[in-house]
Amino acid sequence: MARRIALAGIGKIARDQHIPSIAASDDWELAATVSRSGGIEGVETHATMEALLSARPDIEVVSLTMPPASRYGYARAALEAGRHVMLEKPPGATLAEVQNLAAIAEERGLTLFASWHSREAAMARTARDWLEGRDILSVEIEWLEDVRRWHPGQDWVWEPGGLGVFDPGINALSLLTKVLPRPMHLTAATLTYPENRQTPIAADLKFVGPGAATTRARFDWRHDGDQTWAIRIATDAGEAVLSDGGASLAVDGAPVAAGADALSGEYPRLYGHLATLIDTSRSDVDLGPMIHVADAFALGRRETAAPFHF
Amino acid sequence: MARRIALAGIGKIARDQHIPSIAASDDWELAATVSRSGGIEGVETHATMEALLSARPDIEVVSLTMPPASRYGYARAALEAGRHVMLEKPPGATLAEVQNLAAIAEERGLTLFASWHSREAAMARTARDWLEGRDILSVEIEWLEDVRRWHPGQDWVWEPGGLGVFDPGINALSLLTKVLPRPMHLTAATLTYPENRQTPIAADLKFVGPGAATTRARFDWRHDGDQTWAIRIATDAGEAVLSDGGASLAVDGAPVAAGADALSGEYPRLYGHLATLIDTSRSDVDLGPMIHVADAFALGRRETAAPFHF
C-alpha cells in the first residue's frame, strides 16, 4: 500500500522533480501540500505546517523543499508531531540545526533523511565500484553553470545562508564523497563575491585527499556556454570521468553503459531510498558535503567581482 | 611514573600555559620540543616532527600548540607514528581535517584530545550543576577584548583560517556548550571585517536554544577598556553570570565560592584530563564550538569596517 506523504514548499524544484517522482511511484501517494502561494491542482493544500499536522494525522511523512533558511522550523514541527522527514539539499542553513534535528528524530524513533540527489546520479555506484582498490592520483571537479538559467530571479541564493555557487557546488561534493573510498579535507579556498551580494558567485577549492591525492574544484555561476558538471579522477589504472552531474561515466575515454535502474532518475531513487529508510527504521544524515562548504566559508580567501543582477 | 610528552610549536601560548602546567604536574615530563625558532632552555629540541618521532620512540604523547592552519600535518604524522595527540583550540583549520584525524586515532587505538581550555574554567562545572533542572529563558554572551594585547603583531589571526575575533569567541562557545544542558543553533550572524583583513574583527550572533530560549553573542576585538568575558544566563529561578571567562560565577548578584580544584587552573586541568583519557583509552573530540563558528562564517552577513593595523 502506498504511504501518504505531504510536500511542503511548492517551488521550482518541487514541480520539476518531487511531484513527478512521487506521482510515478507505487510507494507513495501525495496526500497534501503546505504552501503559502497556492498548492497544486487536485491536491489538498494547507497554508501552514501546523494546519497540515493537525488536520492530517494519517500522513506519516513530510518532504521539505523550501529554501534551507526556513526549513528547520518545519522539520522540527513535523518530527515533534511524530512524522518522518525528508530534507532537500542542503539539509539546513547550519550544521548545528541539522544535528539537532537528527537528535530529535533519534529520540523519537523517526526517520530523518537529509537527501543529496546527486548521490543518486545514474553512474555514482558504477564509479564507486570502479574506484575500489585503485590508487587515486588526483581529482578535478568542474561545475560551471549559469545562475540565470537555474535560479531565475531567485534572490534567496544571494542572501546569507543561500550558499551562492555552493548551491550547485555542494552537489558535486555530495557526489564525489559518495564515490571516493577515502576522505579528503579542504586546505585552501578562494571565494569570489559580487560586490553587491552576500554569497559567492565562484569558488576555487583545494583539498588534501583522498589518500595521498589532491583534489581541486572549480565552481562558477557565470558560465553561459555548455553547462558543465564533471569530475575527473586519475588513478594508477586509468582515468574515470563523471559528466552531466554523474549521469554519464567514461573510463579512459570510453563510455560505460548505465545499469537498468539508472533509467528511473535521481529523485525517484531518492524516494525509493526514503521508503527503505522508513521500512527499516533508519535515518540517513550525512553532513559531509555541508561540512566541506562550511570549511570553505571559514577558510576561504574573499575576493570581490563585478556586481550581479538577474 | 610521569609520562613523557613532547610539545610542538613554542610560541606565546606554549610559554604562558603549556610549559608551566606540564612542569607543575607529577603526571608529565616534558621530554622534548619541536620548534623551528629555537626551543626552551634545558629541553631537547627538534626542528621537525619527523626528527622528533624517529629520535624519540619513547615519547608517547605529543601536544600541538602551533596556529591551527599547520596543525593537521603534525598531528597526522604523530598519530601514524603511534603517539597520542593533544590539540590546542581550535583543533584545526577545518572540521573535515579534525574528523579525519579522529578516524585515524580510532583506527589505531590512540587518544586524540581536541582541547577547549575554557571548558576547564574554574566555575564551569558549578554553573552546569546549577542550571540542571532550571528553565533557561535567555543567554547573553559578551566577549570583548583588545587584539593588540592578546595577539601582539600576530598576523596569522587575520589570515584565512586564523578565525579573527572567533579565536577568542570560540572560547565563549566552548564554555557555554559545556555549561548548557541542551543544544542551540545559529540563526543569524553579522561579521565585521576590517577593510584590509581576511577575518572578522567583530561578530554578532543569534541562536535558537537552548530549548525555548534565545542566545545572543557579541564578540569584539576593538575593546581597549576592561577586558570582558562574560555569559549571563537568565532562568525561571534566578540569573547566573559567568565572568572572567568562567573563573567567576555569581547567582542573583552573589558570588559563588570556587571548589578546591579550581585553584589549579585551566591548563593543569586540561593536562589532567589528557592523562585520564590515555589511561582509559578514550578520545575527546567535540567539534561543537567549531561547528557554531563554521555556521557563522557560512550564514553570516558581511560588513566592512576601518582597516586594522597592529
XYZ file of C-alpha atoms in Angstrom:
620
model
C 0.000 0.000 0.000
C 1.251 3.467 -0.851
C 2.405 5.649 2.037
C 0.800 9.060 2.353
C 3.286 11.890 2.035
C 2.954 15.671 2.229
C 5.160 18.063 0.320
C 5.967 21.421 1.907
C 7.289 24.284 -0.243
C 5.866 24.218 -3.777
C 8.547 25.960 -5.840
C 10.589 25.098 -8.903
C 12.319 22.013 -7.507
C 9.041 20.598 -6.157
C 7.329 20.967 -9.542
C 10.314 19.852 -11.625
C 11.316 16.836 -9.542
C 9.425 15.928 -6.371
C 5.860 15.930 -7.696
C 6.532 13.835 -10.815
C 8.715 11.393 -8.827
C 6.041 10.857 -6.184
C 3.319 10.576 -8.859
C 5.286 7.923 -10.772
C 5.935 5.756 -7.692
C 3.785 2.940 -6.301
C 5.370 3.534 -2.861
C 3.904 6.994 -2.412
C 0.659 8.919 -2.525
C 0.886 12.722 -2.475
C -1.824 13.394 0.111
C -1.363 17.125 0.772
C 0.890 20.120 0.338
C 1.909 23.041 2.515
C 2.224 26.222 0.527
C 1.563 29.878 1.139
C 1.478 30.683 -2.568
C -1.119 28.104 -3.652
C -0.537 24.377 -3.927
C -1.022 22.121 -6.928
C -4.162 21.201 -8.864
C -6.199 18.436 -7.269
C -4.188 18.083 -4.042
C -5.329 19.336 -0.618
C -3.312 22.396 0.437
C -2.607 23.878 3.854
C -1.201 27.336 4.463
C 0.970 26.273 7.415
C 2.718 23.159 8.653
C 0.743 23.334 11.904
C -2.541 23.245 9.950
C -1.371 20.206 7.983
C -0.159 18.345 11.046
C -3.362 18.843 12.977
C -5.703 18.182 10.015
C -3.941 15.069 8.727
C -2.638 12.733 11.440
C -2.773 9.959 8.792
C 0.115 11.469 6.808
C 3.236 9.830 8.175
C 5.944 11.506 6.075
C 6.695 15.123 5.192
C 9.156 16.149 2.485
C 10.558 19.684 2.722
C 11.638 21.546 -0.393
C 11.564 25.225 0.611
C 14.878 27.177 0.746
C 17.170 25.910 3.515
C 16.997 29.041 5.684
C 13.390 28.343 6.706
C 13.483 24.551 6.758
C 14.351 23.922 10.410
C 11.065 25.164 11.881
C 9.016 22.984 9.517
C 11.192 19.932 10.137
C 11.089 20.296 13.874
C 7.311 20.731 13.948
C 6.856 17.637 11.773
C 9.221 15.495 13.882
C 7.610 16.655 17.114
C 4.258 15.618 15.661
C 5.690 12.146 15.071
C 6.220 12.343 11.307
C 9.201 11.109 9.314
C 11.000 13.905 7.452
C 12.918 14.187 4.190
C 15.016 17.317 3.582
C 16.041 18.677 0.169
C 19.733 19.529 -0.118
C 21.396 21.274 1.615
C 19.548 19.961 4.674
C 19.553 23.292 6.518
C 21.090 26.698 6.942
C 23.530 25.490 9.612
C 25.262 22.278 10.582
C 24.131 22.599 14.193
C 20.436 22.766 13.316
C 20.622 19.544 11.292
C 22.483 17.796 14.107
C 19.749 18.942 16.467
C 17.035 17.620 14.116
C 18.872 14.304 13.898
C 18.901 14.098 17.703
C 15.140 14.757 17.853
C 14.478 12.097 15.194
C 16.615 9.590 17.053
C 14.951 10.275 20.420
C 11.551 9.688 18.850
C 12.447 6.711 16.681
C 11.632 8.579 13.459
C 13.400 8.626 10.110
C 15.251 11.788 9.097
C 16.604 11.704 5.560
C 18.998 14.501 4.603
C 18.883 13.852 0.875
C 21.623 14.566 -1.663
C 20.072 13.986 -5.058
C 23.424 13.893 -6.863
C 24.367 10.805 -4.857
C 21.606 9.046 -6.811
C 23.153 10.025 -10.149
C 22.924 7.145 -12.607
C 26.641 6.340 -12.639
C 27.542 7.031 -8.998
C 27.615 3.407 -7.877
C 29.373 2.205 -11.000
C 32.069 4.845 -10.496
C 32.471 3.915 -6.844
C 32.826 0.235 -7.678
C 35.363 1.024 -10.398
C 37.480 3.086 -7.973
C 37.537 0.355 -5.320
C 41.090 -0.925 -4.975
C 42.600 1.621 -7.382
C 45.108 4.251 -6.217
C 43.724 7.712 -6.824
C 46.313 10.212 -8.049
C 44.228 13.360 -8.462
C 40.664 14.581 -8.674
C 39.423 17.598 -10.610
C 35.911 18.986 -10.365
C 34.461 21.476 -12.838
C 30.948 22.642 -12.005
C 30.180 25.519 -14.335
C 26.677 26.792 -14.862
C 24.556 29.846 -15.498
C 22.742 31.018 -12.376
C 20.232 32.919 -14.534
C 19.089 29.674 -16.077
C 18.801 27.553 -12.911
C 17.713 30.157 -10.362
C 15.921 32.791 -12.456
C 15.173 35.786 -10.235
C 15.748 33.752 -7.024
C 17.279 36.379 -4.783
C 17.464 33.994 -1.817
C 20.548 32.334 -3.310
C 22.377 35.633 -2.748
C 21.207 36.127 0.819
C 23.235 34.882 3.824
C 22.562 31.140 4.102
C 21.642 30.922 0.395
C 25.102 29.461 -0.360
C 25.611 31.203 -3.724
C 27.604 29.000 -6.101
C 27.845 26.357 -3.377
C 24.170 25.614 -4.015
C 25.204 23.674 -7.153
C 28.755 23.076 -5.891
C 27.506 21.050 -2.948
C 26.006 18.634 -5.476
C 29.497 17.943 -6.808
C 30.807 17.442 -3.274
C 27.932 15.114 -2.384
C 28.534 13.008 -5.498
C 32.306 12.931 -5.043
C 32.178 11.966 -1.370
C 29.858 9.092 -2.247
C 32.162 7.852 -4.989
C 35.517 8.158 -3.180
C 36.709 5.304 -0.990
C 38.615 7.630 1.374
C 38.026 11.091 2.851
C 39.547 14.446 1.964
C 39.707 17.833 3.653
C 39.919 21.392 2.440
C 43.278 23.158 2.651
C 42.616 26.396 0.750
C 39.786 28.199 -0.959
C 39.168 31.409 -2.853
C 35.611 32.711 -2.849
C 34.578 35.420 -5.306
C 31.709 37.646 -4.197
C 29.828 40.035 -6.489
C 30.288 43.480 -4.986
C 26.538 43.750 -4.287
C 25.872 40.245 -2.954
C 26.350 38.275 0.273
C 27.214 34.881 -1.239
C 29.938 33.845 -3.698
C 29.403 33.561 -7.448
C 32.552 31.459 -7.903
C 34.835 29.318 -5.770
C 38.155 27.546 -6.194
C 38.861 24.817 -3.668
C 41.913 22.714 -2.854
C 41.725 19.545 -0.796
C 44.192 17.049 0.594
C 42.944 13.540 -0.161
C 41.593 11.070 -0.897
C 44.695 9.325 0.491
C 47.841 10.834 -0.996
C 45.928 12.513 -3.850
C 44.910 16.135 -4.118
C 41.504 17.353 -5.201
C 40.734 20.637 -6.951
C 37.293 22.061 -7.508
C 36.202 24.962 -9.641
C 32.644 26.210 -9.202
C 31.419 29.092 -11.354
C 27.933 30.506 -11.776
C 28.855 32.869 -14.607
C 29.068 30.219 -17.294
C 26.696 30.784 -20.190
C 28.176 28.182 -22.553
C 27.678 24.434 -22.268
C 26.708 23.682 -18.715
C 29.453 21.556 -17.199
C 29.159 19.232 -14.218
C 32.192 16.992 -14.432
C 34.539 15.112 -12.110
C 37.789 13.738 -13.497
C 39.517 11.079 -11.377
C 43.031 9.972 -12.364
C 44.165 6.642 -10.934
C 47.122 4.301 -11.261
C 44.955 2.200 -13.578
C 43.163 4.605 -15.861
C 41.032 7.716 -15.667
C 37.334 7.928 -14.873
C 35.283 10.951 -15.909
C 31.827 11.515 -14.476
C 29.930 14.080 -16.537
C 26.405 15.522 -16.715
C 26.417 15.583 -12.914
C 27.099 11.845 -12.721
C 24.584 10.731 -15.367
C 27.478 9.674 -17.627
C 30.744 7.862 -16.974
C 33.687 7.290 -19.269
C 36.777 5.233 -18.462
C 39.853 6.163 -20.485
C 37.566 7.928 -22.923
C 35.188 5.001 -23.473
C 31.588 5.471 -22.265
C 30.375 2.974 -19.675
C 26.794 1.737 -20.105
C 24.315 2.542 -17.355
C 22.540 -0.225 -15.438
C 18.787 -0.761 -15.836
C 17.872 1.135 -12.642
C 19.666 4.200 -13.946
C 16.656 4.934 -16.122
C 14.469 5.843 -13.162
C 16.371 9.055 -12.331
C 17.793 10.759 -9.242
C 14.590 11.803 -7.489
C 12.695 8.536 -7.998
C 15.672 6.780 -6.416
C 15.702 9.294 -3.526
C 12.070 8.499 -2.791
C 12.827 4.809 -3.087
C 15.608 5.220 -0.531
C 13.238 7.151 1.746
C 10.777 4.237 1.659
C 13.578 1.806 2.556
C 14.780 4.000 5.435
C 11.289 4.132 6.928
C 10.728 0.396 6.399
C 13.951 -0.374 8.255
C 13.581 2.356 10.934
C 16.779 4.112 9.963
C 17.885 7.689 9.321
C 20.407 8.916 6.753
C 22.023 12.200 7.762
C 25.482 12.634 6.278
C 26.673 16.194 6.801
C 29.927 15.615 4.898
C 29.160 17.779 1.831
C 27.887 20.607 4.039
C 30.974 20.381 6.244
C 33.221 20.935 3.219
C 31.181 24.014 2.293
C 31.258 25.399 5.843
C 35.016 24.784 5.862
C 35.308 26.759 2.614
C 33.421 29.701 4.115
C 35.571 29.602 7.270
C 38.899 29.126 5.500
C 38.241 30.889 2.200
C 40.062 33.969 0.983
C 37.450 36.509 -0.139
C 37.729 38.354 -3.431
C 35.355 40.848 -4.951
C 33.946 40.787 -8.503
C 31.560 42.888 -10.593
C 28.029 43.379 -9.223
C 25.469 40.743 -10.217
C 21.927 41.493 -11.370
C 19.421 38.998 -12.740
C 55.595 7.397 36.845
C 55.438 10.527 34.749
C 54.549 10.120 31.080
C 56.942 11.622 28.577
C 55.376 14.316 26.426
C 56.663 16.476 23.590
C 55.423 19.977 22.877
C 55.355 21.165 19.270
C 55.118 24.877 18.489
C 56.872 27.030 21.084
C 55.012 30.353 20.895
C 53.182 32.583 23.362
C 50.548 30.066 24.439
C 53.151 27.321 24.963
C 55.297 29.559 27.183
C 52.379 31.168 29.055
C 50.379 27.998 29.720
C 51.573 24.626 28.456
C 55.138 24.629 29.769
C 54.308 25.772 33.327
C 51.339 23.356 33.500
C 53.434 20.385 32.422
C 56.272 21.409 34.744
C 53.920 21.650 37.736
C 52.371 18.225 37.168
C 53.501 14.844 38.520
C 51.737 13.146 35.580
C 54.015 14.622 32.924
C 57.641 15.052 31.977
C 58.431 17.489 29.158
C 60.895 15.319 27.238
C 61.363 17.306 24.014
C 60.052 20.120 21.867
C 59.593 20.643 18.149
C 60.377 24.196 17.138
C 61.883 25.890 14.139
C 62.612 29.074 16.069
C 64.541 27.562 18.980
C 63.048 25.533 21.824
C 63.293 26.149 25.526
C 66.258 26.136 27.900
C 67.280 22.699 29.091
C 64.877 20.674 26.897
C 65.910 18.663 23.829
C 64.673 20.371 20.654
C 63.971 19.008 17.169
C 63.465 21.123 14.081
C 60.774 18.879 12.620
C 58.128 16.460 13.834
C 59.692 13.697 11.737
C 63.030 14.196 13.523
C 61.353 14.024 16.915
C 59.338 10.932 16.050
C 62.318 8.984 14.783
C 64.722 10.103 17.547
C 62.346 9.544 20.455
C 60.163 6.436 20.185
C 59.859 6.557 23.989
C 57.732 9.728 23.898
C 54.146 8.534 23.792
C 52.266 11.832 23.663
C 52.600 14.961 21.543
C 50.841 18.238 22.351
C 50.394 20.667 19.444
C 50.226 24.404 20.069
C 51.153 25.984 16.723
C 48.495 28.014 14.832
C 45.646 25.793 13.616
C 46.377 26.146 9.895
C 49.518 23.994 10.135
C 48.415 21.586 12.839
C 46.984 18.761 10.718
C 50.286 17.617 9.207
C 51.955 17.404 12.624
C 49.000 15.608 14.183
C 48.748 13.086 11.396
C 52.477 12.299 11.484
C 52.344 11.795 15.249
C 49.269 9.540 15.108
C 50.734 7.499 12.272
C 53.846 7.010 14.412
C 51.632 5.623 17.174
C 51.604 8.640 19.509
C 48.645 10.083 21.388
C 47.901 13.682 20.405
C 46.510 16.741 22.163
C 45.409 19.729 20.056
C 45.194 23.353 21.254
C 41.937 25.089 20.383
C 40.607 25.356 17.760
C 41.667 21.815 16.867
C 42.308 22.591 13.190
C 41.672 24.845 10.246
C 38.720 22.769 9.030
C 36.093 20.494 10.520
C 36.832 17.770 7.975
C 40.521 17.525 8.881
C 39.723 17.012 12.574
C 37.141 14.360 11.725
C 39.792 12.645 9.609
C 42.322 12.790 12.470
C 39.710 11.329 14.826
C 39.180 8.452 12.400
C 42.932 7.752 12.258
C 43.192 7.825 16.071
C 40.255 5.450 16.392
C 41.640 3.002 13.814
C 44.918 2.877 15.707
C 43.520 2.810 19.236
C 45.166 6.111 20.137
C 43.887 9.054 22.157
C 43.066 12.271 20.324
C 42.169 15.160 22.607
C 40.747 18.262 20.943
C 41.116 20.532 23.951
C 38.983 23.569 24.817
C 40.717 25.261 27.731
C 37.686 27.406 28.609
C 35.734 24.242 29.400
C 38.137 23.810 32.317
C 37.316 27.270 33.674
C 37.061 27.180 37.476
C 33.282 27.671 37.649
C 32.183 25.698 34.566
C 31.031 22.614 36.455
C 29.378 24.597 39.221
C 27.446 26.609 36.644
C 26.388 23.456 34.806
C 25.165 21.839 38.011
C 23.272 24.991 38.972
C 21.494 25.083 35.587
C 20.397 21.445 35.790
C 16.613 21.338 36.080
C 16.126 25.092 35.653
C 14.288 26.567 32.659
C 16.601 28.830 30.709
C 14.927 31.997 29.409
C 17.813 33.729 27.643
C 21.587 33.715 27.299
C 23.782 36.707 26.558
C 27.492 36.479 25.790
C 29.834 39.477 25.826
C 33.399 38.680 24.832
C 35.189 41.984 24.398
C 38.950 42.242 24.245
C 41.851 44.062 22.705
C 43.512 42.059 19.951
C 46.676 44.149 20.310
C 47.095 42.918 23.861
C 46.438 39.197 23.293
C 47.866 38.710 19.806
C 50.529 41.417 19.526
C 51.762 41.504 15.942
C 50.309 38.045 15.187
C 49.266 38.479 11.568
C 48.103 34.853 11.289
C 44.894 35.711 13.132
C 43.958 37.888 10.123
C 44.786 35.277 7.506
C 42.176 32.842 6.144
C 41.784 30.115 8.780
C 43.052 32.419 11.536
C 39.446 32.961 12.683
C 39.803 36.623 13.634
C 37.602 37.505 16.609
C 36.339 33.919 16.668
C 39.740 32.948 18.070
C 38.600 34.259 21.483
C 34.907 33.925 20.643
C 35.214 30.162 20.275
C 36.307 30.072 23.925
C 32.944 31.538 24.914
C 31.146 28.990 22.735
C 33.175 26.110 24.163
C 32.400 27.198 27.737
C 28.716 27.822 27.046
C 28.156 24.492 25.257
C 29.716 22.689 28.227
C 27.515 24.514 30.705
C 24.158 24.284 28.883
C 22.008 21.197 29.333
C 20.512 21.455 25.822
C 21.813 22.419 22.376
C 21.352 25.592 20.352
C 21.906 26.547 16.732
C 22.790 29.737 14.927
C 20.021 31.589 13.102
C 21.732 34.843 12.101
C 25.130 36.485 12.270
C 26.783 39.726 11.295
C 30.537 39.605 10.758
C 32.523 42.830 10.579
C 35.738 42.678 8.547
C 38.443 45.350 8.581
C 38.732 46.566 5.002
C 42.309 45.245 4.783
C 41.865 41.867 6.502
C 40.512 38.399 5.706
C 38.959 37.577 9.088
C 36.359 39.446 11.183
C 37.242 41.850 13.981
C 33.723 41.696 15.454
C 30.725 39.391 15.288
C 27.137 39.445 16.481
C 25.433 36.076 16.680
C 21.864 34.954 17.309
C 20.963 31.396 18.234
C 17.760 29.466 18.827
C 18.108 27.475 22.031
C 18.847 26.077 24.491
C 15.255 24.780 24.470
C 12.811 27.655 24.002
C 15.427 30.283 24.933
C 17.393 32.507 22.584
C 21.106 33.160 22.840
C 22.914 36.315 21.715
C 26.659 36.716 21.472
C 28.708 39.822 20.909
C 32.401 39.343 20.133
C 34.595 42.408 19.632
C 38.348 42.686 19.305
C 38.424 46.502 19.393
C 37.849 46.838 23.121
C 40.622 48.654 24.941
C 38.812 49.136 28.267
C 38.230 46.401 30.850
C 38.539 43.083 29.104
C 35.162 41.362 29.314
C 34.477 37.642 29.033
C 31.005 37.193 30.439
C 27.989 34.934 29.955
C 24.670 35.931 31.526
C 22.065 33.168 31.812
C 18.521 34.118 32.883
C 16.392 31.266 34.208
C 12.963 30.805 35.790
C 14.757 30.609 39.157
C 17.390 33.313 39.148
C 20.221 34.575 36.993
C 23.738 33.146 36.715
C 26.617 35.276 35.467
C 29.909 33.662 34.496
C 32.648 36.281 34.246
C 36.415 36.390 33.756
C 35.979 33.668 31.132
C 34.320 31.343 33.645
C 36.730 31.902 36.537
C 33.963 33.640 38.495
C 30.281 32.882 38.972
C 27.573 34.980 40.594
C 23.970 33.918 41.163
C 21.489 36.791 41.503
C 24.438 39.082 42.149
C 26.030 36.998 44.926
C 29.451 35.460 44.211
C 29.651 31.660 44.400
C 32.801 30.251 46.025
C 35.060 28.101 43.862
C 35.796 24.478 44.796
C 39.273 23.436 45.918
C 40.294 22.061 42.478
C 39.555 25.443 40.905
C 42.900 26.676 42.206
C 44.882 24.535 39.801
C 43.791 26.457 36.668
C 42.534 25.648 33.162
C 45.674 24.180 31.605
C 46.675 21.983 34.556
C 43.158 20.504 34.413
C 43.470 20.012 30.628
C 46.640 18.004 31.132
C 44.986 16.070 33.943
C 42.126 15.225 31.580
C 44.632 14.158 28.911
C 46.227 11.718 31.379
C 42.797 10.270 32.208
C 41.886 9.890 28.529
C 45.085 7.960 27.838
C 44.697 5.819 30.979
C 41.192 4.852 29.901
C 41.957 4.533 26.151
C 39.468 7.192 25.139
C 39.428 10.212 22.841
C 37.652 13.535 23.390
C 36.865 15.311 20.128
C 33.842 17.576 20.411
C 33.568 19.767 17.327
C 30.527 21.650 18.645
C 32.209 25.033 19.235
C 33.905 24.884 15.833
C 30.623 23.959 14.138
C 28.987 27.106 15.518
C 31.873 29.182 14.153
C 31.729 27.498 10.736
C 27.980 28.090 10.720
C 28.602 31.773 11.446
C 31.013 32.046 8.514
C 28.552 30.266 6.199
C 25.454 32.141 7.342
C 26.927 35.482 8.368
C 26.155 38.803 6.732
C 29.446 40.542 5.947
C 30.050 44.168 6.792
C 33.182 46.236 6.305
C 34.932 48.383 8.916
C 38.021 50.603 9.080
C 41.371 48.996 8.203
C 43.236 47.360 11.089
C 46.970 47.740 11.726
C 48.856 46.488 14.784
